[in-house]
Amino acid sequence: MTRLQALATAFAPHDELAGKLLPHAFSGDDGSHDASHLVRVWKNAARIQAEEGGDSRQLAAAVLLHDCVAVEKNSPLRAGASRLAAEKAWQILDGLRWSTLEISAVAHAILTHSFSANIAPETLEAKILQDADRLDAIGMFGAARCFYIAGRMGSGLYDPLDPLAEDRPLDDKAFAIDHFETKLFRLAEGFQTAAGRRLALERQTRLRSVLAMLLDEI
C-alpha cells in the first residue's frame, strides 16, 4: 500500500473517492494546509454531519479539494483563493463525471468556506465545511498553525515591550500572538451549525488557555 492509499483510508467511508482526489488536493508546501489538515477537517466535518445531516459524499469531496489551490496568507490574492479552488474542483469532478448539480454543491461549499472570501454559505454542506475548517483554526491546532505561519511569514512571536498591545495597534503581521485577537478569538462567533458552535466554544477555551500560559511564561 502506498502512502497515498494509506492516507485515503482516513476518509472512510469515502476512501475510494479520496484515492481519486488526494493527488489534486495540494498545490504548495504549506504545512498548515497539508494532508494532516485535511484529515482533521474531515474528522470535524464527519462529527458535525453525524449530528446535523447533509450529503456525506459531497462533503468529503469539498473537504478534500477545499485547499487545492494554494495562496500564501500574505498574498494580495488571498481573498480569491477559495474561488480558484472551487474552479479547479469543478474541473476535477467534471472529469470524474459527477453531475452538474453535485459539482455545483461542492464548488459552493469550497467557495464559501474561507474567512478571507467573506461569502455566506447557503447549503448545509457548505456550512459544515466552513465550521469544520474553522475548528482547525482554534484550539491547540489553531495555536500551532498560528505560530507555524508566523515563522513562515517571518513574524516575531510577540512584542517584548507590549505583548498584549495595550499601548499599540494590534499587528499580526509583526507578532504571532496578535493574531489571536485580530482573528482567532473572533472565529467562534461565526459558526453555522449547532454542533459546530458547541465544539468551537470548547476549542476557544483551549486557545485562551494557550495564550494565558504564554503570557505567564513571558
C-alpha atoms as a PDB file:
ATOM      1  CA  MET A   1       0.000   0.000   0.000  1.00  0.00           C
ATOM      2  CA  THR A   2       1.378   3.407  -0.973  1.00  0.00           C
ATOM      3  CA  ARG A   3       1.356   6.377   1.406  1.00  0.00           C
ATOM      4  CA  LEU A   4      -1.430   7.977  -0.645  1.00  0.00           C
ATOM      5  CA  GLN A   5      -3.543   4.827  -0.453  1.00  0.00           C
ATOM      6  CA  ALA A   6      -2.981   4.649   3.296  1.00  0.00           C
ATOM      7  CA  LEU A   7      -3.956   8.300   3.665  1.00  0.00           C
ATOM      8  CA  ALA A   8      -7.155   7.697   1.680  1.00  0.00           C
ATOM      9  CA  THR A   9      -8.376   5.244   4.338  1.00  0.00           C
ATOM     10  CA  ALA A  10      -8.612   8.152   6.806  1.00  0.00           C
ATOM     11  CA  PHE A  11     -11.573   9.435   4.741  1.00  0.00           C
ATOM     12  CA  ALA A  12     -13.682   6.288   5.134  1.00  0.00           C
ATOM     13  CA  PRO A  13     -16.351   5.541   4.067  1.00  0.00           C
ATOM     14  CA  HIS A  14     -15.226   7.664   1.115  1.00  0.00           C
ATOM     15  CA  ASP A  15     -11.714   6.224   0.821  1.00  0.00           C
ATOM     16  CA  GLU A  16     -12.198   5.307  -2.854  1.00  0.00           C
ATOM     17  CA  LEU A  17     -13.148   8.908  -3.629  1.00  0.00           C
ATOM     18  CA  ALA A  18     -10.241  10.145  -1.522  1.00  0.00           C
ATOM     19  CA  GLY A  19      -7.855   7.999  -3.549  1.00  0.00           C
ATOM     20  CA  LYS A  20      -9.007   9.811  -6.699  1.00  0.00           C
ATOM     21  CA  LEU A  21      -8.964  13.321  -5.226  1.00  0.00           C
ATOM     22  CA  LEU A  22      -5.884  13.346  -3.000  1.00  0.00           C
ATOM     23  CA  PRO A  23      -3.458  13.682  -5.940  1.00  0.00           C
ATOM     24  CA  HIS A  24      -5.206  17.001  -6.709  1.00  0.00           C
ATOM     25  CA  ALA A  25      -5.624  18.183  -3.117  1.00  0.00           C
ATOM     26  CA  PHE A  26      -2.397  20.143  -2.674  1.00  0.00           C
ATOM     27  CA  SER A  27      -0.582  22.754  -4.726  1.00  0.00           C
ATOM     28  CA  GLY A  28       2.054  24.112  -2.344  1.00  0.00           C
ATOM     29  CA  ASP A  29       4.300  23.320   0.603  1.00  0.00           C
ATOM     30  CA  ASP A  30       2.295  24.983   3.382  1.00  0.00           C
ATOM     31  CA  GLY A  31       2.437  22.704   6.425  1.00  0.00           C
ATOM     32  CA  SER A  32      -0.657  24.339   7.897  1.00  0.00           C
ATOM     33  CA  HIS A  33      -2.695  23.190   4.882  1.00  0.00           C
ATOM     34  CA  ASP A  34      -1.219  19.742   4.324  1.00  0.00           C
ATOM     35  CA  ALA A  35      -2.535  16.175   4.477  1.00  0.00           C
ATOM     36  CA  SER A  36      -2.870  16.250   8.262  1.00  0.00           C
ATOM     37  CA  HIS A  37      -5.043  19.375   7.989  1.00  0.00           C
ATOM     38  CA  LEU A  38      -7.355  17.600   5.510  1.00  0.00           C
ATOM     39  CA  VAL A  39      -7.699  14.601   7.819  1.00  0.00           C
ATOM     40  CA  ARG A  40      -8.507  16.803  10.810  1.00  0.00           C
ATOM     41  CA  VAL A  41     -11.059  18.813   8.824  1.00  0.00           C
ATOM     42  CA  TRP A  42     -12.678  15.598   7.609  1.00  0.00           C
ATOM     43  CA  LYS A  43     -12.942  14.286  11.173  1.00  0.00           C
ATOM     44  CA  ASN A  44     -14.503  17.581  12.240  1.00  0.00           C
ATOM     45  CA  ALA A  45     -16.891  17.510   9.278  1.00  0.00           C
ATOM     46  CA  ALA A  46     -17.902  13.885   9.847  1.00  0.00           C
ATOM     47  CA  ARG A  47     -18.556  14.612  13.516  1.00  0.00           C
ATOM     48  CA  ILE A  48     -20.779  17.579  12.672  1.00  0.00           C
ATOM     49  CA  GLN A  49     -22.516  15.764   9.800  1.00  0.00           C
ATOM     50  CA  ALA A  50     -23.407  12.865  12.113  1.00  0.00           C
ATOM     51  CA  GLU A  51     -25.458  15.343  14.179  1.00  0.00           C
ATOM     52  CA  GLU A  52     -26.655  17.780  11.544  1.00  0.00           C
ATOM     53  CA  GLY A  53     -27.167  15.599   8.449  1.00  0.00           C
ATOM     54  CA  GLY A  54     -26.205  16.549   4.901  1.00  0.00           C
ATOM     55  CA  ASP A  55     -24.682  14.721   1.939  1.00  0.00           C
ATOM     56  CA  SER A  56     -21.569  12.931   3.218  1.00  0.00           C
ATOM     57  CA  ARG A  57     -20.128  12.256  -0.262  1.00  0.00           C
ATOM     58  CA  GLN A  58     -20.382  15.879  -1.362  1.00  0.00           C
ATOM     59  CA  LEU A  59     -18.911  16.937   1.970  1.00  0.00           C
ATOM     60  CA  ALA A  60     -15.958  14.571   1.578  1.00  0.00           C
ATOM     61  CA  ALA A  61     -15.207  15.954  -1.883  1.00  0.00           C
ATOM     62  CA  ALA A  62     -15.419  19.521  -0.574  1.00  0.00           C
ATOM     63  CA  VAL A  63     -13.062  18.749   2.305  1.00  0.00           C
ATOM     64  CA  LEU A  64     -10.561  17.018   0.042  1.00  0.00           C
ATOM     65  CA  LEU A  65     -10.469  19.859  -2.500  1.00  0.00           C
ATOM     66  CA  HIS A  66     -11.059  22.967  -0.365  1.00  0.00           C
ATOM     67  CA  ASP A  67      -7.359  23.891  -0.363  1.00  0.00           C
ATOM     68  CA  CYS A  68      -6.454  22.541  -3.795  1.00  0.00           C
ATOM     69  CA  VAL A  69      -5.138  25.970  -4.868  1.00  0.00           C
ATOM     70  CA  ALA A  70      -2.531  27.441  -2.526  1.00  0.00           C
ATOM     71  CA  VAL A  71      -2.269  31.195  -1.961  1.00  0.00           C
ATOM     72  CA  GLU A  72       0.046  32.477   0.768  1.00  0.00           C
ATOM     73  CA  LYS A  73      -1.513  34.277   3.744  1.00  0.00           C
ATOM     74  CA  ASN A  74       0.342  37.496   2.893  1.00  0.00           C
ATOM     75  CA  SER A  75      -0.587  37.459  -0.802  1.00  0.00           C
ATOM     76  CA  PRO A  76      -2.880  40.186  -2.179  1.00  0.00           C
ATOM     77  CA  LEU A  77      -4.687  37.341  -3.973  1.00  0.00           C
ATOM     78  CA  ARG A  78      -5.580  35.602  -0.695  1.00  0.00           C
ATOM     79  CA  ALA A  79      -9.252  36.633  -0.756  1.00  0.00           C
ATOM     80  CA  GLY A  80      -9.637  34.867  -4.115  1.00  0.00           C
ATOM     81  CA  ALA A  81      -8.096  31.556  -3.069  1.00  0.00           C
ATOM     82  CA  SER A  82     -11.390  29.783  -2.409  1.00  0.00           C
ATOM     83  CA  ARG A  83     -12.779  30.899  -5.774  1.00  0.00           C
ATOM     84  CA  LEU A  84      -9.716  29.474  -7.536  1.00  0.00           C
ATOM     85  CA  ALA A  85     -10.056  26.229  -5.557  1.00  0.00           C
ATOM     86  CA  ALA A  86     -13.771  25.993  -6.426  1.00  0.00           C
ATOM     87  CA  GLU A  87     -12.993  26.422 -10.123  1.00  0.00           C
ATOM     88  CA  LYS A  88     -10.299  23.744 -10.010  1.00  0.00           C
ATOM     89  CA  ALA A  89     -12.582  21.400  -8.068  1.00  0.00           C
ATOM     90  CA  TRP A  90     -15.268  21.847 -10.732  1.00  0.00           C
ATOM     91  CA  GLN A  91     -12.829  20.698 -13.436  1.00  0.00           C
ATOM     92  CA  ILE A  92     -11.658  17.720 -11.375  1.00  0.00           C
ATOM     93  CA  LEU A  93     -15.151  16.472 -10.515  1.00  0.00           C
ATOM     94  CA  ASP A  94     -16.364  17.065 -14.065  1.00  0.00           C
ATOM     95  CA  GLY A  95     -13.542  14.786 -15.190  1.00  0.00           C
ATOM     96  CA  LEU A  96     -14.894  12.141 -12.811  1.00  0.00           C
ATOM     97  CA  ARG A  97     -18.345  12.522 -14.437  1.00  0.00           C
ATOM     98  CA  TRP A  98     -20.109  13.959 -11.421  1.00  0.00           C
ATOM     99  CA  SER A  99     -23.449  15.610 -12.174  1.00  0.00           C
ATOM    100  CA  THR A 100     -23.582  19.375 -12.611  1.00  0.00           C
ATOM    101  CA  LEU A 101     -25.857  19.637  -9.575  1.00  0.00           C
ATOM    102  CA  GLU A 102     -23.380  17.795  -7.335  1.00  0.00           C
ATOM    103  CA  ILE A 103     -20.393  19.694  -8.673  1.00  0.00           C
ATOM    104  CA  SER A 104     -22.183  22.974  -8.094  1.00  0.00           C
ATOM    105  CA  ALA A 105     -22.880  21.992  -4.474  1.00  0.00           C
ATOM    106  CA  VAL A 106     -19.246  21.070  -3.824  1.00  0.00           C
ATOM    107  CA  ALA A 107     -17.954  24.203  -5.541  1.00  0.00           C
ATOM    108  CA  HIS A 108     -20.274  26.388  -3.445  1.00  0.00           C
ATOM    109  CA  ALA A 109     -19.024  24.771  -0.243  1.00  0.00           C
ATOM    110  CA  ILE A 110     -15.413  25.371  -1.259  1.00  0.00           C
ATOM    111  CA  LEU A 111     -16.089  28.943  -2.363  1.00  0.00           C
ATOM    112  CA  THR A 112     -17.739  29.909   0.921  1.00  0.00           C
ATOM    113  CA  HIS A 113     -15.510  28.081   3.405  1.00  0.00           C
ATOM    114  CA  SER A 114     -12.871  30.805   3.500  1.00  0.00           C
ATOM    115  CA  PHE A 115     -12.768  33.514   6.174  1.00  0.00           C
ATOM    116  CA  SER A 116     -10.943  35.786   3.716  1.00  0.00           C
ATOM    117  CA  ALA A 117     -13.592  35.389   0.985  1.00  0.00           C
ATOM    118  CA  ASN A 118     -16.362  36.567   3.341  1.00  0.00           C
ATOM    119  CA  ILE A 119     -19.149  34.825   1.381  1.00  0.00           C
ATOM    120  CA  ALA A 120     -22.049  33.326   3.344  1.00  0.00           C
ATOM    121  CA  PRO A 121     -22.625  29.559   2.934  1.00  0.00           C
ATOM    122  CA  GLU A 122     -26.154  28.725   1.798  1.00  0.00           C
ATOM    123  CA  THR A 123     -26.283  24.914   1.947  1.00  0.00           C
ATOM    124  CA  LEU A 124     -25.892  22.576   4.899  1.00  0.00           C
ATOM    125  CA  GLU A 125     -22.778  21.001   3.388  1.00  0.00           C
ATOM    126  CA  ALA A 126     -21.204  24.434   2.903  1.00  0.00           C
ATOM    127  CA  LYS A 127     -21.998  25.380   6.492  1.00  0.00           C
ATOM    128  CA  ILE A 128     -20.468  22.140   7.765  1.00  0.00           C
ATOM    129  CA  LEU A 129     -17.282  22.603   5.712  1.00  0.00           C
ATOM    130  CA  GLN A 130     -16.863  26.171   6.965  1.00  0.00           C
ATOM    131  CA  ASP A 131     -17.343  25.051  10.571  1.00  0.00           C
ATOM    132  CA  ALA A 132     -15.036  22.043  10.182  1.00  0.00           C
ATOM    133  CA  ASP A 133     -12.270  24.121   8.632  1.00  0.00           C
ATOM    134  CA  ARG A 134     -12.553  26.879  11.249  1.00  0.00           C
ATOM    135  CA  LEU A 135     -12.410  24.358  14.083  1.00  0.00           C
ATOM    136  CA  ASP A 136      -8.877  23.603  12.929  1.00  0.00           C
ATOM    137  CA  ALA A 137      -8.000  27.293  13.313  1.00  0.00           C
ATOM    138  CA  ILE A 138      -8.861  27.440  17.015  1.00  0.00           C
ATOM    139  CA  GLY A 139      -7.890  25.195  19.910  1.00  0.00           C
ATOM    140  CA  MET A 140      -4.461  23.606  20.195  1.00  0.00           C
ATOM    141  CA  PHE A 141      -4.005  23.174  16.456  1.00  0.00           C
ATOM    142  CA  GLY A 142      -5.105  26.750  15.920  1.00  0.00           C
ATOM    143  CA  ALA A 143      -2.242  27.883  18.148  1.00  0.00           C
ATOM    144  CA  ALA A 144       0.222  25.515  16.468  1.00  0.00           C
ATOM    145  CA  ARG A 145      -0.761  26.676  12.990  1.00  0.00           C
ATOM    146  CA  CYS A 146      -0.625  30.329  14.053  1.00  0.00           C
ATOM    147  CA  PHE A 147       2.994  30.000  15.169  1.00  0.00           C
ATOM    148  CA  TYR A 148       3.908  27.893  12.145  1.00  0.00           C
ATOM    149  CA  ILE A 149       2.543  30.523   9.767  1.00  0.00           C
ATOM    150  CA  ALA A 150       4.212  33.319  11.736  1.00  0.00           C
ATOM    151  CA  GLY A 151       7.561  31.600  11.239  1.00  0.00           C
ATOM    152  CA  ARG A 152       6.806  31.030   7.581  1.00  0.00           C
ATOM    153  CA  MET A 153       5.985  34.728   7.144  1.00  0.00           C
ATOM    154  CA  GLY A 154       8.989  35.902   9.181  1.00  0.00           C
ATOM    155  CA  SER A 155       6.935  37.356  12.049  1.00  0.00           C
ATOM    156  CA  GLY A 156       8.027  37.564  15.677  1.00  0.00           C
ATOM    157  CA  LEU A 157       6.255  35.655  18.436  1.00  0.00           C
ATOM    158  CA  TYR A 158       5.272  38.757  20.440  1.00  0.00           C
ATOM    159  CA  ASP A 159       6.230  42.349  21.180  1.00  0.00           C
ATOM    160  CA  PRO A 160       8.587  42.145  24.195  1.00  0.00           C
ATOM    161  CA  LEU A 161       7.633  45.657  25.313  1.00  0.00           C
ATOM    162  CA  ASP A 162       3.863  45.293  24.972  1.00  0.00           C
ATOM    163  CA  PRO A 163       2.771  41.651  24.385  1.00  0.00           C
ATOM    164  CA  LEU A 164      -0.977  42.398  24.690  1.00  0.00           C
ATOM    165  CA  ALA A 165      -0.907  45.553  22.541  1.00  0.00           C
ATOM    166  CA  GLU A 166      -2.206  47.704  25.387  1.00  0.00           C
ATOM    167  CA  ASP A 167      -0.435  50.823  24.086  1.00  0.00           C
ATOM    168  CA  ARG A 168      -0.004  49.999  20.397  1.00  0.00           C
ATOM    169  CA  PRO A 169      -2.183  48.857  17.484  1.00  0.00           C
ATOM    170  CA  LEU A 170      -2.535  45.113  17.036  1.00  0.00           C
ATOM    171  CA  ASP A 171      -0.274  43.906  14.210  1.00  0.00           C
ATOM    172  CA  ASP A 172      -0.497  40.201  13.432  1.00  0.00           C
ATOM    173  CA  LYS A 173       1.912  40.567  10.511  1.00  0.00           C
ATOM    174  CA  ALA A 174       4.621  41.535  13.001  1.00  0.00           C
ATOM    175  CA  PHE A 175       3.668  39.435  16.051  1.00  0.00           C
ATOM    176  CA  ALA A 176       2.097  35.975  16.166  1.00  0.00           C
ATOM    177  CA  ILE A 177       0.064  36.332  19.349  1.00  0.00           C
ATOM    178  CA  ASP A 178      -1.605  39.476  17.995  1.00  0.00           C
ATOM    179  CA  HIS A 179      -3.360  37.096  15.578  1.00  0.00           C
ATOM    180  CA  PHE A 180      -5.243  35.560  18.497  1.00  0.00           C
ATOM    181  CA  GLU A 181      -7.119  38.850  18.970  1.00  0.00           C
ATOM    182  CA  THR A 182      -7.314  40.010  15.347  1.00  0.00           C
ATOM    183  CA  LYS A 183      -8.824  36.741  14.062  1.00  0.00           C
ATOM    184  CA  LEU A 184      -8.707  33.517  16.075  1.00  0.00           C
ATOM    185  CA  PHE A 185     -10.852  34.591  19.033  1.00  0.00           C
ATOM    186  CA  ARG A 186     -13.385  36.065  16.587  1.00  0.00           C
ATOM    187  CA  LEU A 187     -13.928  32.791  14.743  1.00  0.00           C
ATOM    188  CA  ALA A 188     -16.081  31.168  17.436  1.00  0.00           C
ATOM    189  CA  GLU A 189     -18.776  33.825  16.934  1.00  0.00           C
ATOM    190  CA  GLY A 190     -19.456  32.876  13.316  1.00  0.00           C
ATOM    191  CA  PHE A 191     -20.107  29.129  13.403  1.00  0.00           C
ATOM    192  CA  GLN A 192     -23.000  27.970  11.267  1.00  0.00           C
ATOM    193  CA  THR A 193     -24.251  24.769  12.937  1.00  0.00           C
ATOM    194  CA  ALA A 194     -25.249  23.944  16.499  1.00  0.00           C
ATOM    195  CA  ALA A 195     -22.706  21.122  16.663  1.00  0.00           C
ATOM    196  CA  GLY A 196     -20.013  23.373  15.275  1.00  0.00           C
ATOM    197  CA  ARG A 197     -20.781  26.127  17.776  1.00  0.00           C
ATOM    198  CA  ARG A 198     -20.531  23.701  20.685  1.00  0.00           C
ATOM    199  CA  LEU A 199     -17.173  22.373  19.524  1.00  0.00           C
ATOM    200  CA  ALA A 200     -15.930  25.896  18.825  1.00  0.00           C
ATOM    201  CA  LEU A 201     -16.605  27.027  22.396  1.00  0.00           C
ATOM    202  CA  GLU A 202     -14.634  24.046  23.717  1.00  0.00           C
ATOM    203  CA  ARG A 203     -11.682  24.808  21.471  1.00  0.00           C
ATOM    204  CA  GLN A 204     -11.736  28.526  22.115  1.00  0.00           C
ATOM    205  CA  THR A 205     -11.372  27.773  25.831  1.00  0.00           C
ATOM    206  CA  ARG A 206      -8.247  25.771  24.999  1.00  0.00           C
ATOM    207  CA  LEU A 207      -6.917  28.574  22.815  1.00  0.00           C
ATOM    208  CA  ARG A 208      -7.394  31.126  25.596  1.00  0.00           C
ATOM    209  CA  SER A 209      -5.525  28.766  27.928  1.00  0.00           C
ATOM    210  CA  VAL A 210      -2.613  28.654  25.463  1.00  0.00           C
ATOM    211  CA  LEU A 211      -2.419  32.439  25.421  1.00  0.00           C
ATOM    212  CA  ALA A 212      -2.667  32.635  29.216  1.00  0.00           C
ATOM    213  CA  MET A 213       0.189  30.136  29.628  1.00  0.00           C
ATOM    214  CA  LEU A 214       2.329  32.012  27.125  1.00  0.00           C
ATOM    215  CA  LEU A 215       1.740  35.292  28.952  1.00  0.00           C
ATOM    216  CA  ASP A 216       2.571  33.637  32.267  1.00  0.00           C
ATOM    217  CA  GLU A 217       5.928  32.472  30.897  1.00  0.00           C
ATOM    218  CA  ILE A 218       6.606  35.876  29.348  1.00  0.00           C
END
